[in-house]
mmCIF file of C-alpha atoms and ligand atoms in Angstrom:
data_model
loop_
_atom_site.group_PDB
_atom_site.id
_atom_site.type_symbol
_atom_site.label_atom_id
_atom_site.label_comp_id
_atom_site.label_asym_id
_atom_site.label_seq_id
_atom_site.Cartn_x
_atom_site.Cartn_y
_atom_site.Cartn_z
ATOM 1 C CA MET A 1 131.889 90.179 110.772
ATOM 2 C CA ALA A 2 129.562 88.374 113.233
ATOM 3 C CA SER A 3 127.183 85.434 111.638
ATOM 4 C CA LEU A 4 124.380 83.594 112.880
ATOM 5 C CA SER A 5 126.762 80.569 113.242
ATOM 6 C CA GLN A 6 128.820 82.456 116.179
ATOM 7 C CA ARG A 7 128.547 83.696 119.557
ATOM 8 C CA PHE A 8 125.610 85.902 120.725
ATOM 9 C CA GLY A 9 125.003 88.150 123.732
ATOM 10 C CA PHE A 10 121.800 89.478 125.159
ATOM 11 C CA ILE A 11 121.842 92.027 128.005
ATOM 12 C CA GLY A 12 118.579 92.997 129.742
ATOM 13 C CA LEU A 13 116.216 90.100 130.392
ATOM 14 C CA GLY A 14 113.079 92.171 131.265
ATOM 15 C CA ALA A 15 109.716 92.273 130.103
ATOM 16 C CA MET A 16 110.937 92.611 126.634
ATOM 17 C CA GLY A 17 114.220 91.206 126.521
ATOM 18 C CA TYR A 18 113.382 87.600 128.212
ATOM 19 C CA PRO A 19 110.931 86.625 125.532
ATOM 20 C CA MET A 20 113.048 88.160 122.702
ATOM 21 C CA ALA A 21 116.069 86.187 124.146
ATOM 22 C CA THR A 22 113.866 83.302 124.447
ATOM 23 C CA GLN A 23 112.982 83.457 120.653
ATOM 24 C CA LEU A 24 116.798 83.733 119.757
ATOM 25 C CA ARG A 25 117.770 80.886 121.789
ATOM 26 C CA ARG A 26 114.960 78.700 120.122
ATOM 27 C CA LYS A 27 115.750 79.778 116.613
ATOM 28 C CA LEU A 28 119.756 80.128 116.618
ATOM 29 C CA PRO A 29 121.603 77.115 115.560
ATOM 30 C CA THR A 30 121.931 74.612 118.562
ATOM 31 C CA THR A 31 125.697 75.184 118.423
ATOM 32 C CA THR A 32 125.377 78.631 118.994
ATOM 33 C CA VAL A 33 126.353 79.971 122.271
ATOM 34 C CA LEU A 34 123.985 82.521 123.763
ATOM 35 C CA VAL A 35 125.827 84.787 126.505
ATOM 36 C CA ILE A 36 123.275 86.322 128.836
ATOM 37 C CA TYR A 37 123.543 89.283 131.549
ATOM 38 C CA ASP A 38 121.068 91.247 133.725
ATOM 39 C CA LEU A 39 121.313 92.671 137.254
ATOM 40 C CA ASN A 40 118.591 90.555 138.087
ATOM 41 C CA THR A 41 120.190 87.147 138.727
ATOM 42 C CA THR A 42 116.935 85.247 139.257
ATOM 43 C CA ALA A 43 116.143 86.206 135.592
ATOM 44 C CA LEU A 44 119.327 84.705 134.561
ATOM 45 C CA GLU A 45 118.775 81.617 136.209
ATOM 46 C CA ASN A 46 115.080 81.094 135.199
ATOM 47 C CA PHE A 47 116.221 81.903 131.508
ATOM 48 C CA SER A 48 118.908 79.256 131.630
ATOM 49 C CA GLN A 49 116.780 76.565 133.082
ATOM 50 C CA GLU A 50 113.800 77.202 130.661
ATOM 51 C CA ASN A 51 115.990 77.309 127.663
ATOM 52 C CA ASN A 52 119.140 75.284 127.881
ATOM 53 C CA ALA A 53 117.399 72.416 126.105
ATOM 54 C CA PHE A 54 117.518 74.474 122.875
ATOM 55 C CA GLY A 55 121.513 75.122 123.158
ATOM 56 C CA PRO A 56 124.248 76.513 125.098
ATOM 57 C CA ILE A 57 123.483 79.396 127.509
ATOM 58 C CA GLN A 58 126.378 80.950 129.221
ATOM 59 C CA ILE A 59 125.750 83.504 132.213
ATOM 60 C CA ALA A 60 128.229 86.588 132.230
ATOM 61 C CA THR A 61 129.187 88.280 135.467
ATOM 62 C CA CYS A 62 129.223 91.767 133.603
ATOM 63 C CA SER A 63 128.435 93.494 130.354
ATOM 64 C CA LYS A 64 132.432 93.330 129.590
ATOM 65 C CA GLU A 65 132.305 89.616 129.980
ATOM 66 C CA VAL A 66 129.494 89.420 127.293
ATOM 67 C CA CYS A 67 131.726 91.415 125.022
ATOM 68 C CA ASP A 68 134.540 89.175 125.674
ATOM 69 C CA LEU A 69 132.329 86.117 124.866
ATOM 70 C CA ALA A 70 130.109 87.273 122.000
ATOM 71 C CA ASP A 71 130.504 88.848 118.568
ATOM 72 C CA CYS A 72 127.021 90.189 118.149
ATOM 73 C CA ILE A 73 125.417 91.720 121.470
ATOM 74 C CA ILE A 74 121.776 92.714 121.703
ATOM 75 C CA THR A 75 120.821 95.337 124.653
ATOM 76 C CA ILE A 76 117.491 96.165 125.873
ATOM 77 C CA VAL A 77 117.483 98.021 129.282
ATOM 78 C CA PRO A 78 114.809 100.621 130.424
ATOM 79 C CA GLU A 79 116.601 104.228 129.958
ATOM 80 C CA GLY A 80 119.411 105.984 128.741
ATOM 81 C CA THR A 81 121.176 105.917 132.019
ATOM 82 C CA HIS A 82 121.087 102.107 132.027
ATOM 83 C CA VAL A 83 122.114 102.095 128.331
ATOM 84 C CA ARG A 84 125.224 104.268 129.606
ATOM 85 C CA ALA A 85 125.869 102.013 132.466
ATOM 86 C CA VAL A 86 125.847 98.801 130.208
ATOM 87 C CA TYR A 87 128.360 100.278 127.669
ATOM 88 C CA LEU A 88 130.444 102.788 129.439
ATOM 89 C CA THR A 89 131.060 101.602 133.096
ATOM 90 C CA PRO A 90 134.733 101.553 133.349
ATOM 91 C CA GLU A 91 136.026 98.062 134.171
ATOM 92 C CA THR A 92 132.632 96.168 133.627
ATOM 93 C CA GLY A 93 130.954 98.037 130.781
ATOM 94 C CA LEU A 94 130.801 96.530 127.186
ATOM 95 C CA LEU A 95 133.525 99.055 125.896
ATOM 96 C CA ALA A 96 135.938 98.158 128.712
ATOM 97 C CA THR A 97 137.354 95.343 126.369
ATOM 98 C CA ASN A 98 138.338 94.990 122.839
ATOM 99 C CA THR A 99 135.493 95.641 120.407
ATOM 100 C CA THR A 100 137.152 94.293 117.171
ATOM 101 C CA GLY A 101 134.590 93.332 114.452
ATOM 102 C CA LYS A 102 131.878 93.178 117.087
ATOM 103 C CA VAL A 103 128.027 94.235 116.193
ATOM 104 C CA PHE A 104 126.011 96.083 118.953
ATOM 105 C CA ILE A 105 122.229 96.253 118.395
ATOM 106 C CA GLU A 106 120.756 98.696 120.720
ATOM 107 C CA SER A 107 116.981 97.932 121.180
ATOM 108 C CA SER A 108 116.092 100.216 124.129
ATOM 109 C CA THR A 109 113.838 102.997 123.743
ATOM 110 C CA ILE A 110 116.126 106.275 124.752
ATOM 111 C CA ASP A 111 116.759 109.674 123.382
ATOM 112 C CA ARG A 112 118.647 109.915 120.192
ATOM 113 C CA GLY A 113 121.447 112.180 121.821
ATOM 114 C CA THR A 114 122.515 109.239 124.158
ATOM 115 C CA SER A 115 122.070 106.771 121.373
ATOM 116 C CA LEU A 116 124.510 108.977 119.181
ATOM 117 C CA GLU A 117 126.937 109.591 122.023
ATOM 118 C CA ILE A 118 126.946 105.657 122.477
ATOM 119 C CA GLY A 119 127.685 105.211 118.935
ATOM 120 C CA LYS A 120 130.528 107.697 118.976
ATOM 121 C CA ALA A 121 132.038 105.944 122.174
ATOM 122 C CA VAL A 122 131.876 102.666 120.332
ATOM 123 C CA ALA A 123 133.874 104.117 117.306
ATOM 124 C CA SER A 124 136.339 105.390 119.634
ATOM 125 C CA SER A 125 136.945 102.200 121.680
ATOM 126 C CA ASP A 126 139.632 99.754 121.443
ATOM 127 C CA TYR A 127 139.597 97.795 118.332
ATOM 128 C CA ASN A 128 141.717 96.627 115.312
ATOM 129 C CA PRO A 129 141.279 99.413 112.426
ATOM 130 C CA SER A 130 140.927 96.665 110.078
ATOM 131 C CA ASN A 131 137.776 95.252 111.465
ATOM 132 C CA PRO A 132 135.888 98.005 113.237
ATOM 133 C CA PRO A 133 132.796 97.325 115.643
ATOM 134 C CA ASN A 134 129.379 98.631 114.288
ATOM 135 C CA PHE A 135 126.794 100.083 116.625
ATOM 136 C CA VAL A 136 123.203 100.460 115.360
ATOM 137 C CA ASP A 137 120.087 101.594 117.270
ATOM 138 C CA ILE A 138 117.282 99.125 116.521
ATOM 139 C CA PRO A 139 114.281 99.733 118.732
ATOM 140 C CA VAL A 140 111.424 97.571 118.757
ATOM 141 C CA SER A 141 107.652 97.610 118.870
ATOM 142 C CA GLY A 142 104.786 94.974 119.344
ATOM 143 C CA GLY A 143 104.911 94.768 123.081
ATOM 144 C CA THR A 144 105.403 91.751 125.436
ATOM 145 C CA ALA A 145 102.819 89.611 123.526
ATOM 146 C CA GLY A 146 104.490 90.559 119.980
ATOM 147 C CA ALA A 147 107.883 89.644 121.900
ATOM 148 C CA GLU A 148 106.461 86.237 122.981
ATOM 149 C CA LYS A 149 105.360 85.320 119.625
ATOM 150 C CA GLY A 150 108.238 86.580 117.772
ATOM 151 C CA ILE A 151 106.541 89.110 115.745
ATOM 152 C CA LEU A 152 108.251 92.276 116.789
ATOM 153 C CA THR A 153 108.767 95.303 114.435
ATOM 154 C CA PHE A 154 112.437 96.519 114.265
ATOM 155 C CA MET A 155 113.269 100.127 113.309
ATOM 156 C CA ALA A 156 116.702 99.953 112.291
ATOM 157 C CA GLY A 157 118.929 103.306 112.417
ATOM 158 C CA ALA A 158 120.761 102.153 109.175
ATOM 159 C CA ALA A 159 120.193 102.275 105.466
ATOM 160 C CA GLU A 160 119.195 99.335 103.196
ATOM 161 C CA GLU A 161 122.560 99.651 100.986
ATOM 162 C CA GLU A 162 124.645 99.332 104.153
ATOM 163 C CA PRO A 163 126.660 96.056 104.045
ATOM 164 C CA ILE A 164 125.951 95.282 107.624
ATOM 165 C CA PHE A 165 122.002 95.701 106.696
ATOM 166 C CA PRO A 166 121.372 91.979 105.554
ATOM 167 C CA LEU A 167 122.998 90.647 108.681
ATOM 168 C CA LEU A 168 120.855 92.841 110.986
ATOM 169 C CA ARG A 169 118.054 91.961 109.117
ATOM 170 C CA GLU A 170 118.538 88.097 109.541
ATOM 171 C CA ILE A 171 119.210 88.836 113.359
ATOM 172 C CA CYS A 172 116.054 90.814 113.837
ATOM 173 C CA LEU A 173 113.797 88.371 112.086
ATOM 174 C CA LEU A 174 114.632 85.750 114.651
ATOM 175 C CA MET A 175 112.880 87.728 117.111
ATOM 176 C CA GLY A 176 110.471 89.570 114.840
ATOM 177 C CA SER A 177 108.285 89.814 111.524
ATOM 178 C CA SER A 178 109.126 93.322 110.066
ATOM 179 C CA VAL A 179 112.427 95.151 110.108
ATOM 180 C CA TYR A 180 112.565 98.545 108.374
ATOM 181 C CA PRO A 181 115.683 100.442 107.453
ATOM 182 C CA CYS A 182 115.387 103.895 108.623
ATOM 183 C CA GLY A 183 118.173 105.350 106.727
ATOM 184 C CA ALA A 184 120.979 106.383 109.247
ATOM 185 C CA ARG A 185 122.243 105.987 112.973
ATOM 186 C CA GLY A 186 119.451 107.750 115.093
ATOM 187 C CA LEU A 187 116.743 107.495 112.916
ATOM 188 C CA GLY A 188 115.440 103.808 114.390
ATOM 189 C CA ILE A 189 115.111 105.723 117.605
ATOM 190 C CA ALA A 190 113.335 108.794 115.796
ATOM 191 C CA ALA A 191 110.964 106.129 114.208
ATOM 192 C CA LYS A 192 110.254 104.608 117.609
ATOM 193 C CA LEU A 193 109.774 107.963 119.524
ATOM 194 C CA SER A 194 107.349 109.243 116.668
ATOM 195 C CA ASN A 195 105.380 105.965 116.815
ATOM 196 C CA ASN A 196 104.993 105.759 120.744
ATOM 197 C CA TYR A 197 103.865 109.479 120.736
ATOM 198 C CA LEU A 198 101.041 108.441 118.235
ATOM 199 C CA SER A 199 100.128 104.995 120.162
ATOM 200 C CA GLY A 200 100.069 106.685 123.566
ATOM 201 C CA LEU A 201 97.693 109.423 122.126
ATOM 202 C CA ILE A 202 95.629 106.637 120.394
ATOM 203 C CA ALA A 203 95.214 104.572 123.537
ATOM 204 C CA LEU A 204 94.095 107.694 125.551
ATOM 205 C CA ALA A 205 91.780 108.643 122.691
ATOM 206 C CA THR A 206 90.490 105.164 122.674
ATOM 207 C CA SER A 207 89.976 105.137 126.470
ATOM 208 C CA GLU A 208 87.989 108.419 126.246
ATOM 209 C CA ALA A 209 86.034 107.200 123.337
ATOM 210 C CA MET A 210 85.058 103.908 124.946
ATOM 211 C CA ASN A 211 84.170 105.792 128.249
ATOM 212 C CA ILE A 212 81.897 107.989 126.482
ATOM 213 C CA GLY A 213 79.931 105.074 124.594
ATOM 214 C CA MET A 214 79.953 102.798 127.637
ATOM 215 C CA ARG A 215 78.464 105.484 129.853
ATOM 216 C CA CYS A 216 75.703 105.929 127.257
ATOM 217 C CA GLY A 217 74.923 102.218 127.756
ATOM 218 C CA LEU A 218 76.767 100.638 124.952
ATOM 219 C CA ASP A 219 78.375 97.290 125.602
ATOM 220 C CA PRO A 220 82.120 97.482 125.185
ATOM 221 C CA LYS A 221 82.661 94.765 122.728
ATOM 222 C CA VAL A 222 80.094 96.013 120.465
ATOM 223 C CA LEU A 223 81.569 99.477 120.548
ATOM 224 C CA SER A 224 85.032 98.104 119.890
ATOM 225 C CA ASN A 225 83.849 96.041 116.752
ATOM 226 C CA CYS A 226 81.971 99.340 115.523
ATOM 227 C CA PHE A 227 85.364 101.203 115.886
ATOM 228 C CA ALA A 228 87.395 98.378 114.399
ATOM 229 C CA THR A 229 85.740 98.699 110.759
ATOM 230 C CA SER A 230 84.944 102.288 111.013
ATOM 231 C CA SER A 231 87.399 105.240 111.079
ATOM 232 C CA GLY A 232 88.050 105.277 114.806
ATOM 233 C CA GLY A 233 89.662 101.750 114.526
ATOM 234 C CA SER A 234 93.398 100.956 115.519
ATOM 235 C CA TRP A 235 95.936 98.414 116.581
ATOM 236 C CA VAL A 236 95.141 99.405 120.161
ATOM 237 C CA ASN A 237 91.383 99.046 119.875
ATOM 238 C CA SER A 238 91.668 95.652 118.139
ATOM 239 C CA THR A 239 94.594 94.101 119.893
ATOM 240 C CA VAL A 240 94.828 95.594 123.435
ATOM 241 C CA ASN A 241 91.574 97.565 123.851
ATOM 242 C CA PRO A 242 91.907 99.565 127.322
ATOM 243 C CA VAL A 243 88.709 98.102 128.674
ATOM 244 C CA PRO A 244 88.858 94.828 130.592
ATOM 245 C CA GLY A 245 87.402 91.944 128.621
ATOM 246 C CA VAL A 246 87.385 93.445 125.268
ATOM 247 C CA CYS A 247 90.432 91.730 124.117
ATOM 248 C CA PRO A 248 90.512 88.570 126.401
ATOM 249 C CA ASP A 249 94.105 87.592 125.766
ATOM 250 C CA ALA A 250 95.374 91.048 126.448
ATOM 251 C CA VAL A 251 97.098 92.483 129.375
ATOM 252 C CA THR A 252 94.220 94.722 129.881
ATOM 253 C CA SER A 253 92.120 91.948 130.697
ATOM 254 C CA ARG A 254 94.491 90.604 133.354
ATOM 255 C CA GLY A 255 94.351 93.580 135.699
ATOM 256 C CA TYR A 256 96.874 95.401 133.338
ATOM 257 C CA GLU A 257 99.589 93.396 134.733
ATOM 258 C CA GLY A 258 102.743 92.868 132.642
ATOM 259 C CA GLY A 259 102.878 94.644 129.425
ATOM 260 C CA PHE A 260 104.305 98.162 128.568
ATOM 261 C CA LYS A 261 104.533 99.858 131.951
ATOM 262 C CA VAL A 262 102.621 103.374 132.078
ATOM 263 C CA GLN A 263 105.946 104.857 133.504
ATOM 264 C CA LEU A 264 107.741 103.882 130.238
ATOM 265 C CA MET A 265 105.142 105.328 128.217
ATOM 266 C CA LYS A 266 105.262 108.611 130.229
ATOM 267 C CA LYS A 267 109.218 108.213 129.423
ATOM 268 C CA ASP A 268 108.702 107.750 125.770
ATOM 269 C CA MET A 269 106.085 110.578 125.435
ATOM 270 C CA SER A 270 108.488 112.953 127.159
ATOM 271 C CA LEU A 271 111.269 111.847 124.804
ATOM 272 C CA ALA A 272 109.246 112.416 121.850
ATOM 273 C CA VAL A 273 108.057 115.811 123.020
ATOM 274 C CA GLU A 274 111.659 116.752 123.730
ATOM 275 C CA THR A 275 112.729 115.578 120.253
ATOM 276 C CA ALA A 276 109.654 117.806 118.647
ATOM 277 C CA LYS A 277 111.363 120.827 120.441
ATOM 278 C CA GLN A 278 114.597 119.995 119.175
ATOM 279 C CA VAL A 279 113.459 119.604 115.401
ATOM 280 C CA GLY A 280 110.846 122.497 115.714
ATOM 281 C CA ALA A 281 107.685 120.201 115.273
ATOM 282 C CA LYS A 282 104.662 121.904 116.713
ATOM 283 C CA LEU A 283 102.479 119.675 118.912
ATOM 284 C CA VAL A 284 98.952 120.449 120.266
ATOM 285 C CA LEU A 285 98.281 117.193 121.913
ATOM 286 C CA ALA A 286 101.488 116.758 123.861
ATOM 287 C CA ASP A 287 100.360 118.812 127.046
ATOM 288 C CA ALA A 288 97.064 116.453 127.331
ATOM 289 C CA GLY A 289 98.989 113.175 126.485
ATOM 290 C CA LEU A 290 101.921 113.743 128.643
ATOM 291 C CA GLY A 291 99.757 115.046 131.560
ATOM 292 C CA ALA A 292 97.528 112.150 131.602
ATOM 293 C CA TYR A 293 100.411 109.508 131.609
ATOM 294 C CA THR A 294 102.432 111.527 134.191
ATOM 295 C CA ALA A 295 99.343 111.569 136.598
ATOM 296 C CA ALA A 296 98.776 107.909 135.962
ATOM 297 C CA SER A 297 102.434 107.028 136.572
ATOM 298 C CA GLU A 298 102.042 108.510 139.918
ATOM 299 C CA ASP A 299 98.624 107.042 140.765
ATOM 300 C CA PRO A 300 99.074 103.788 142.913
ATOM 301 C CA LYS A 301 96.121 102.326 141.330
ATOM 302 C CA CYS A 302 97.965 102.447 137.935
ATOM 303 C CA ARG A 303 101.643 102.688 138.654
ATOM 304 C CA ASP A 304 103.515 99.816 137.165
ATOM 305 C CA ARG A 305 100.770 98.579 135.186
ATOM 306 C CA ASP A 306 100.507 98.459 131.580
ATOM 307 C CA SER A 307 100.049 101.914 130.172
ATOM 308 C CA ARG A 308 96.400 101.193 128.570
ATOM 309 C CA VAL A 309 95.473 101.598 132.469
ATOM 310 C CA VAL A 310 95.187 105.150 131.443
ATOM 311 C CA TYR A 311 91.588 104.157 131.171
ATOM 312 C CA ARG A 312 91.381 103.263 134.754
ATOM 313 C CA TRP A 313 92.714 106.751 135.458
ATOM 314 C CA LEU A 314 90.256 108.355 133.530
ATOM 315 C CA GLY A 315 87.520 106.758 135.768
ATOM 316 C CA GLY A 316 86.131 104.286 133.210
ATOM 317 C CA HIS A 317 83.889 101.380 134.264
ATOM 318 C CA GLU A 318 85.731 98.113 134.501
ATOM 319 C CA PRO A 319 83.389 95.200 133.733
ATOM 320 C CA GLU A 320 84.028 91.907 135.567
ATOM 321 C CA PHE A 321 86.028 89.590 133.408
ATOM 322 C CA LYS A 322 86.754 85.999 133.982
ATOM 323 C CA ARG A 323 88.785 83.950 131.685
ATOM 324 C CA ASP A 324 87.053 80.645 130.610
HETATM 325 P P1 LIG B 1 112.014 95.976 132.385
HETATM 326 O O1 LIG B 1 112.173 97.026 133.253
HETATM 327 O O2 LIG B 1 110.966 95.046 132.191
HETATM 328 O O3 LIG B 1 113.535 95.243 131.966
HETATM 329 C C1 LIG B 1 114.668 95.866 131.817
HETATM 330 C C2 LIG B 1 115.852 94.811 132.336
HETATM 331 O O4 LIG B 1 117.015 95.494 132.235
HETATM 332 C C3 LIG B 1 115.638 94.494 133.712
HETATM 333 O O5 LIG B 1 115.725 93.109 133.781
HETATM 334 C C4 LIG B 1 116.651 95.034 134.471
HETATM 335 O O6 LIG B 1 117.143 94.453 135.668
HETATM 336 C C5 LIG B 1 117.571 95.161 133.181
HETATM 337 N N1 LIG B 1 118.834 96.103 133.642
HETATM 338 C C6 LIG B 1 118.633 97.445 133.880
HETATM 339 N N2 LIG B 1 119.882 97.912 134.141
HETATM 340 C C7 LIG B 1 120.814 97.122 133.626
HETATM 341 C C8 LIG B 1 122.302 96.908 133.569
HETATM 342 N N3 LIG B 1 122.986 98.184 133.894
HETATM 343 N N4 LIG B 1 122.818 95.986 133.293
HETATM 344 C C9 LIG B 1 122.156 94.876 133.002
HETATM 345 N N5 LIG B 1 120.728 94.771 133.031
HETATM 346 C C10 LIG B 1 120.280 95.792 133.528
HETATM 347 O O7 LIG B 1 111.882 96.907 130.731
HETATM 348 P P2 LIG B 1 111.182 96.525 129.412
HETATM 349 O O8 LIG B 1 109.811 96.661 129.539
HETATM 350 O O9 LIG B 1 111.923 95.295 129.132
HETATM 351 O O10 LIG B 1 111.760 97.700 128.506
HETATM 352 C C11 LIG B 1 113.254 97.765 128.078
HETATM 353 C C12 LIG B 1 113.133 98.671 127.063
HETATM 354 O O11 LIG B 1 112.346 98.505 125.853
HETATM 355 C C13 LIG B 1 112.810 100.095 127.452
HETATM 356 O O12 LIG B 1 113.359 101.071 126.800
HETATM 357 C C14 LIG B 1 111.389 100.145 126.887
HETATM 358 O O13 LIG B 1 110.832 101.417 126.623
HETATM 359 C C15 LIG B 1 111.598 99.254 125.660
HETATM 360 N N6 LIG B 1 110.113 98.708 125.077
HETATM 361 C C16 LIG B 1 109.295 98.045 126.031
HETATM 362 C C17 LIG B 1 108.046 97.593 125.439
HETATM 363 C C18 LIG B 1 107.255 96.945 126.518
HETATM 364 O O14 LIG B 1 105.994 96.426 126.067
HETATM 365 N N7 LIG B 1 107.531 96.420 127.645
HETATM 366 C C19 LIG B 1 107.831 97.717 124.114
HETATM 367 C C20 LIG B 1 108.684 98.276 123.396
HETATM 368 C C21 LIG B 1 109.951 98.693 123.768
#
């Protein structure tokens, strides 16, 4: 089984993957090799330059090469189609080579069906039966700021009693501060989609509530402080309040640049609504929430920006904010 002293692979150096891999490189033993791969070669070169002082970094030319060179591989790419490409592309995908004893940690937020299917493909890949590979869905929460600080939450599609869980926890704690064993494969994804459904609706509700109070004449910081110690308080309100200037260090005070793209929130809400249908969970807020994020994703003033830009989409006043 892979251990922290061996070779790690990381695929997907985007808004989340780049800072997660940075945490890994800085906290892994300096003798451990980190093999990286992304379609974006600039990201690979920048990463290597910024982090090679912390230990060896090897740039792979495709996902298969990552599997050849590493024992534990973390993947974090946008959608199910990208995860399929990374794992299943003939000749160049992760499973195009021998997978004996490899640990695959899949951290993208995708649909449960694709995740379970990839898990089956890993189980039927080419390996020595005495040392099978292990595929686990372990999506993350905490945003780009949480990734940069190494305080992400990991939702593992595994049971605490599984022999592999201590190793998974050890690896995740290099990039985060909380790791929850959700019970079985696919349940990490289920936890993540439930969370993002909730967080997307809270952001929308906070935006609407801020807009009401501010239009009545309230200062946004005063209003946010009122929520914080009252029943309307939330992580969104206090950490990434949708109104510019309320949380000076948040992406919402930097023109909503970076962070969790509004299109990704639309994707996650759609996946959560689909999951709800599959399991017969009644939703009454889904149409409003999904409608708002779909429209904001298509609005040129909001597209490609952090999902809390839904406040802008609502027509909320954006106070001038200048950092000291
Ligand atoms: P991103 O678009 O910033 O980065 C994705 C990276 O994957 C890009 O660098 C891209 O080049 C790479 N990629 C795509 N296809 C690839 C392939 N076939 N082979 C190699 N590399 C490939 O996305 P992100 O914001 O980092 O999000 C990644 C995942 O994490 C998504 O599923 C998202 O829902 C989830 N997530 C994002 C956040 C956030 O705040 N951004 C928070 C939690 C979870």
